[in-house]
Amino acid sequence: MQHVVVTAKSQCGLENIDDPQVAQNYAKIKIHSAPLCTEFHQFLDGNTRPLGGHEAAGEVVDIGPSVNMVKPGERVVVMPQSGCGVCDLCTSGDHIYCQTRKDPKAICGNETGTSTCAQYCVQQDWLLVPIPDDLSYDHASMACCGMGPGFNAMQTMQVMPTDTVLISGLGPVGLGTAAIALYRGARVLGLEMNTYRIDLAQEMGVEAVIDPTSDNALEEIMDLTDGKGAAKSVECSSVETAPDFLVKAAARRGQIASPGWGGPMNAREINRKGLTVHGCWHWNHQRDSQVMMGTIRGAKALLDKVITHTFPFSEVQQALETRASNQCGKIILHPWEN
């Protein structure tokens, strides 16, 4: 098979390597859609190794002897990481927080198979979510980082049509979060400086986008929320100062969900306002798979705006350059297109 390797700073290419093999309860997936996430940092840094992708949708083509939850020919979304499968977190659907993760390469005897920037990967059968017949691979692949963290945030905060949701950072994760909030009928406000993404968000239906670095940013949020502040907000930027800004912008008894990896929050202000802060990394695939697929189905038109670029494998260099430029929404690689 082919997989993507970083060869130097801001340089990458395709390399031929043996296909990964399966063992135990692992299945082999032929990847049709591989969204890009934070891999561009490795590309820019020149960390010369296989590109570490973690999002994919594809077709089961082989199964290990202990697989009983999928069969060859089934279309699936590949959940990121590989939990132990037996702890309370894994059995309840929150495998992303597992403390004793498995090593798929060691178990299956492979040199590869964990990166999704490749034509094949392996994953445990219970971490493969079926794709309904009416959803494309590209749309279904958004169940990973494109919509996953934001979906967790919307579920956790129980966002409804009567809500106003403030989203910090309108990159791929923030745009995906906006798509879910808009699909639920909520009013959406954003914090962003990138003009490309501001225009895209407003085209999607985000009502107002505020520059968080402006001197009157907090005042603008208060004006837009009748002086109360944001009752529900989501931190998607991973900017160091963003989490604490959301604390300042929050309404009394408000909620903040944080898929991002930004800086600290003012605990005194959180306490004074009676805020609830949620860590929202990935979604519960055991409990919410049908809701997630229903959300993707209902938000297709919005997702077509969030997915701004698709590239064949032969153009992976351009794909990563585009992702690094930030002049994009979500980018998807197609490993079997040249």
Coordinates of C-alpha atoms in Angstrom, one line a residue:
M1 CA 0.0 0.0 0.0
Q2 CA 0.9 3.7 -0.1
H3 CA 1.1 5.9 2.9
V4 CA 2.2 9.5 3.4
V5 CA 5.6 10.3 4.9
V6 CA 7.2 13.6 5.8
T7 CA 10.6 13.9 4.1
A8 CA 11.8 17.3 5.2
K9 CA 10.4 20.6 6.5
S10 CA 7.3 21.4 4.6
Q11 CA 7.9 18.4 2.3
C12 CA 6.1 15.1 2.0
G13 CA 5.4 12.3 -0.4
L14 CA 4.1 8.8 -0.8
E15 CA 5.9 5.6 0.1
N16 CA 5.2 2.0 -0.7
I17 CA 5.0 -0.3 2.3
D18 CA 3.5 -3.8 3.1
D19 CA -0.2 -3.8 3.8
P20 CA -1.0 -4.1 7.5
Q21 CA -2.2 -7.6 8.7
V22 CA -4.9 -8.4 11.2
A23 CA -5.0 -10.4 14.4
Q24 CA -7.3 -11.0 17.3
N25 CA -10.3 -8.6 17.1
Y26 CA -8.7 -6.2 14.6
A27 CA -10.2 -5.5 11.1
K28 CA -8.4 -4.1 8.1
I29 CA -10.0 -1.0 6.6
K30 CA -9.6 0.2 3.0
I31 CA -9.6 4.0 3.6
H32 CA -11.7 6.0 1.2
S33 CA -11.8 9.3 3.1
A34 CA -9.0 10.6 5.4
P35 CA -9.7 14.0 6.8
L36 CA -6.7 16.1 7.9
C37 CA -6.5 17.5 11.4
T38 CA -3.3 18.7 13.1
E39 CA -0.9 16.7 11.0
F40 CA 0.3 19.9 9.3
H41 CA 2.3 20.7 12.4
Q42 CA 4.4 17.6 11.7
F43 CA 4.7 18.6 8.1
L44 CA 5.9 22.1 8.9
D45 CA 8.3 20.9 11.6
G46 CA 9.9 18.3 9.2
N47 CA 9.4 15.4 11.6
T48 CA 10.5 12.7 9.1
R49 CA 8.3 9.7 9.7
P50 CA 4.9 8.5 8.5
L51 CA 2.3 11.2 8.7
G52 CA 0.2 10.5 11.9
G53 CA -3.4 10.8 10.7
H54 CA -6.2 9.7 13.0
E55 CA -9.5 10.2 11.0
A56 CA -10.9 7.8 8.4
A57 CA -14.0 6.3 6.8
G58 CA -13.7 3.2 4.6
E59 CA -14.6 -0.4 3.9
V60 CA -13.8 -3.5 5.9
V61 CA -11.7 -5.9 3.7
D62 CA -10.2 -8.4 6.2
I63 CA -10.9 -9.5 9.8
G64 CA -9.0 -11.2 12.6
P65 CA -10.1 -14.5 14.0
S66 CA -11.9 -12.9 17.0
V67 CA -13.9 -10.3 15.0
N68 CA -17.6 -10.7 15.4
M69 CA -19.0 -7.2 15.1
V70 CA -18.2 -6.4 11.4
K71 CA -17.7 -8.3 8.3
P72 CA -15.9 -7.7 4.9
G73 CA -17.7 -5.3 2.7
E74 CA -19.2 -3.2 5.5
R75 CA -18.7 0.6 5.4
V76 CA -17.4 2.0 8.7
V77 CA -16.0 5.1 10.4
V78 CA -12.7 4.3 12.2
M79 CA -12.7 5.7 15.7
P80 CA -9.4 7.2 16.8
Q81 CA -7.1 5.4 19.3
S82 CA -7.4 1.8 20.5
G83 CA -8.7 1.3 24.0
C84 CA -8.4 -1.8 26.1
G85 CA -12.0 -2.7 25.6
V86 CA -12.6 -4.0 29.1
C87 CA -12.3 -1.0 31.5
D88 CA -15.4 1.0 32.6
L89 CA -14.5 3.8 30.2
C90 CA -14.3 1.5 27.2
T91 CA -17.4 -0.5 27.9
S92 CA -19.5 2.6 28.5
G93 CA -18.4 4.1 25.1
D94 CA -15.8 6.6 26.3
H95 CA -12.7 4.6 25.1
I96 CA -10.9 7.9 24.2
Y97 CA -10.2 8.3 28.0
C98 CA -8.9 4.7 28.4
Q99 CA -5.7 4.5 30.6
T100 CA -4.5 1.2 29.3
R101 CA -4.6 1.5 25.5
K102 CA -3.6 -1.3 23.2
D103 CA -0.8 -1.3 20.7
P104 CA -2.3 -2.4 17.4
K105 CA 1.1 -2.6 15.6
A106 CA 2.5 -4.9 18.2
I107 CA -0.7 -7.1 18.4
C108 CA -1.0 -7.4 14.6
G109 CA 2.8 -7.6 14.0
N110 CA 2.8 -4.6 11.7
E111 CA 5.2 -1.7 11.0
T112 CA 2.2 0.5 10.2
G113 CA -1.6 0.4 10.4
T114 CA -2.4 3.1 12.9
S115 CA -2.0 6.1 10.7
T116 CA -5.0 7.0 8.6
C117 CA -3.0 8.9 6.0
A118 CA -2.6 5.6 4.2
Q119 CA -4.6 3.3 2.0
Y120 CA -5.2 0.8 4.8
C121 CA -5.4 0.9 8.6
V122 CA -6.4 -1.6 11.3
Q123 CA -8.8 -1.1 14.2
Q124 CA -10.6 -3.2 16.7
D125 CA -14.1 -4.3 15.6
W126 CA -15.9 -2.5 18.4
L127 CA -14.3 0.8 17.4
L128 CA -15.8 0.7 13.9
V129 CA -19.1 2.7 13.5
P130 CA -21.4 1.5 10.7
I131 CA -22.1 4.1 8.0
P132 CA -25.7 4.3 6.8
D133 CA -26.3 3.6 3.1
D134 CA -27.4 7.1 2.4
L135 CA -24.2 8.8 3.7
S136 CA -21.1 9.2 1.6
Y137 CA -17.6 8.4 2.9
D138 CA -16.7 12.1 3.0
H139 CA -19.7 13.0 5.1
A140 CA -19.4 10.0 7.4
S141 CA -15.7 10.8 8.0
M142 CA -16.8 14.0 9.7
A143 CA -17.8 11.9 12.7
C144 CA -14.2 12.0 13.7
C145 CA -12.6 15.4 14.5
G146 CA -14.6 17.3 11.9
M147 CA -17.8 17.1 14.1
G148 CA -16.8 14.7 16.9
P149 CA -15.6 17.2 19.6
G150 CA -18.4 19.7 18.8
F151 CA -21.0 17.0 18.8
N152 CA -19.8 16.0 22.3
A153 CA -20.1 19.6 23.3
M154 CA -23.6 20.0 21.9
Q155 CA -24.8 16.7 23.5
T156 CA -23.2 17.5 26.9
M157 CA -24.7 21.1 27.1
Q158 CA -28.0 19.9 25.5
V159 CA -28.0 22.7 23.0
M160 CA -31.5 23.5 21.8
P161 CA -33.2 26.0 19.3
T162 CA -33.7 28.5 22.1
D163 CA -29.9 28.7 22.8
T164 CA -27.3 31.1 21.7
V165 CA -23.9 29.4 21.3
L166 CA -20.6 31.2 21.3
I167 CA -17.8 29.4 19.5
S168 CA -14.1 30.4 20.0
G169 CA -12.1 29.6 16.9
L170 CA -13.7 28.9 13.5
G171 CA -11.1 26.5 12.2
P172 CA -12.1 23.0 11.0
V173 CA -13.3 21.9 14.5
G174 CA -15.1 25.2 15.2
L175 CA -16.8 25.2 11.8
G176 CA -18.0 21.6 12.4
T177 CA -19.3 22.7 15.8
A178 CA -21.1 25.6 14.2
A179 CA -22.7 23.2 11.7
I180 CA -24.1 21.1 14.5
A181 CA -25.4 24.1 16.5
L182 CA -27.0 25.5 13.4
Y183 CA -28.6 22.2 12.5
R184 CA -30.1 22.1 16.0
G185 CA -31.6 25.5 15.4
A186 CA -29.4 27.5 17.8
R187 CA -28.2 31.0 17.3
V188 CA -24.5 31.0 16.7
L189 CA -21.8 33.6 17.5
G190 CA -18.1 33.2 16.7
L191 CA -14.7 34.5 17.8
E192 CA -12.2 34.5 14.9
M193 CA -9.6 36.7 13.1
N194 CA -9.1 34.7 9.9
T195 CA -11.1 36.5 7.2
Y196 CA -11.4 33.3 5.0
R197 CA -13.0 31.5 7.9
I198 CA -15.1 34.5 9.0
D199 CA -16.6 34.7 5.5
L200 CA -17.2 30.9 5.5
A201 CA -18.9 30.9 8.9
Q202 CA -21.2 33.8 8.0
E203 CA -22.1 32.0 4.7
M204 CA -23.1 29.0 6.8
G205 CA -25.4 31.1 9.0
V206 CA -23.2 32.2 12.0
E207 CA -24.9 35.5 13.0
A208 CA -21.9 37.5 14.1
V209 CA -18.1 37.0 14.3
I210 CA -16.0 39.0 16.7
D211 CA -12.3 39.6 16.7
P212 CA -11.3 38.3 20.2
T213 CA -8.2 40.5 20.2
S214 CA -10.1 43.8 19.8
D215 CA -10.4 46.1 22.8
N216 CA -14.2 45.9 22.8
A217 CA -14.6 42.2 22.1
L218 CA -16.2 41.5 25.5
E219 CA -18.5 44.5 25.2
E220 CA -19.7 43.2 21.7
I221 CA -20.5 39.8 23.2
M222 CA -22.5 41.5 26.0
D223 CA -24.4 43.6 23.5
L224 CA -25.3 40.5 21.5
T225 CA -26.5 38.7 24.6
D226 CA -28.6 41.5 26.2
G227 CA -25.9 42.2 28.7
K228 CA -26.0 38.7 30.2
G229 CA -23.0 37.0 28.5
A230 CA -22.9 33.7 26.7
A231 CA -24.9 30.9 28.4
K232 CA -23.3 28.2 26.3
S233 CA -19.9 28.4 24.7
V234 CA -17.3 26.1 23.0
E235 CA -13.6 26.6 23.0
C236 CA -12.2 25.2 19.6
S237 CA -9.2 27.5 19.0
S238 CA -6.5 26.0 21.4
V239 CA -5.2 29.6 21.8
E240 CA -3.6 30.1 25.2
T241 CA -5.8 33.0 26.2
A242 CA -9.1 31.7 24.8
P243 CA -10.5 29.6 27.7
D244 CA -10.2 32.4 30.2
F245 CA -11.8 34.9 27.7
L246 CA -14.8 32.6 27.6
V247 CA -15.0 32.6 31.4
K248 CA -15.1 36.4 31.2
A249 CA -17.7 36.3 28.5
A250 CA -19.9 33.7 30.2
A251 CA -23.3 34.3 31.7
R252 CA -24.0 33.5 35.3
R253 CA -24.6 29.7 35.6
G254 CA -23.4 29.3 32.1
Q255 CA -21.6 26.3 30.5
I256 CA -18.3 26.1 28.7
A257 CA -17.3 23.0 26.7
S258 CA -13.7 22.7 25.7
P259 CA -12.5 20.5 22.8
G260 CA -9.5 22.8 22.5
W261 CA -6.2 22.6 24.3
G262 CA -5.7 26.2 25.3
G263 CA -4.5 27.8 28.6
P264 CA -5.8 28.1 32.1
M265 CA -9.1 29.5 33.3
N266 CA -9.7 31.8 36.3
A267 CA -11.0 29.4 39.0
R268 CA -12.3 32.3 41.1
E269 CA -14.3 33.7 38.3
I270 CA -15.7 30.2 37.4
N271 CA -16.8 29.9 41.1
R272 CA -18.2 33.4 41.3
K273 CA -20.3 32.9 38.2
G274 CA -21.3 29.4 39.1
L275 CA -20.0 28.1 35.7
T276 CA -19.9 24.5 34.6
V277 CA -16.8 23.5 32.5
H278 CA -16.9 20.3 30.4
G279 CA -13.9 18.6 28.8
C280 CA -15.1 17.4 25.4
W281 CA -12.5 15.4 23.5
H282 CA -14.5 12.8 21.5
W283 CA -18.0 11.5 21.6
N284 CA -19.6 8.4 23.1
H285 CA -19.9 6.0 20.2
Q286 CA -21.8 3.4 22.1
R287 CA -24.6 5.7 23.3
D288 CA -24.7 8.3 20.5
S289 CA -23.8 6.6 17.1
Q290 CA -27.4 6.9 15.7
V291 CA -27.7 10.5 16.9
M292 CA -24.3 11.3 15.3
M293 CA -25.3 9.7 11.9
G294 CA -28.6 11.5 12.0
T295 CA -26.9 14.8 12.7
I296 CA -24.5 14.2 9.7
R297 CA -27.6 13.4 7.5
G298 CA -29.5 16.5 8.6
A299 CA -26.4 18.8 8.3
K300 CA -25.2 17.6 4.9
A301 CA -25.7 21.0 3.2
L302 CA -23.7 22.7 6.0
L303 CA -21.0 20.0 5.9
D304 CA -20.6 20.7 2.2
K305 CA -19.5 24.2 3.2
V306 CA -17.3 23.0 6.1
I307 CA -15.4 20.6 3.7
T308 CA -13.7 23.1 1.5
H309 CA -11.1 20.9 -0.2
T310 CA -10.6 17.3 -1.3
F311 CA -7.4 16.0 -2.7
P312 CA -6.2 12.7 -4.3
F313 CA -3.2 11.1 -2.7
S314 CA -1.0 12.2 -5.5
E315 CA -1.6 15.8 -4.4
V316 CA -0.9 15.4 -0.7
Q317 CA 1.9 18.0 -0.8
Q318 CA -0.7 20.6 -1.9
A319 CA -3.2 19.3 0.6
L320 CA -0.9 19.9 3.5
E321 CA 0.3 23.3 2.2
T322 CA -3.4 24.3 2.0
R323 CA -4.1 23.1 5.5
A324 CA -1.0 24.9 6.8
S325 CA -2.1 28.2 5.1
N326 CA -5.4 28.2 7.2
Q327 CA -7.2 29.3 4.0
C328 CA -9.5 26.3 4.3
G329 CA -12.1 24.5 6.3
K330 CA -11.9 20.8 6.6
I331 CA -9.7 19.0 4.0
I332 CA -10.1 15.4 3.0
L333 CA -7.6 13.1 1.3
H334 CA -8.8 10.3 -1.0
P335 CA -6.1 7.6 -0.8
W336 CA -7.3 5.6 -3.8
E337 CA -7.5 8.6 -6.2
N338 CA -4.4 9.7 -8.1

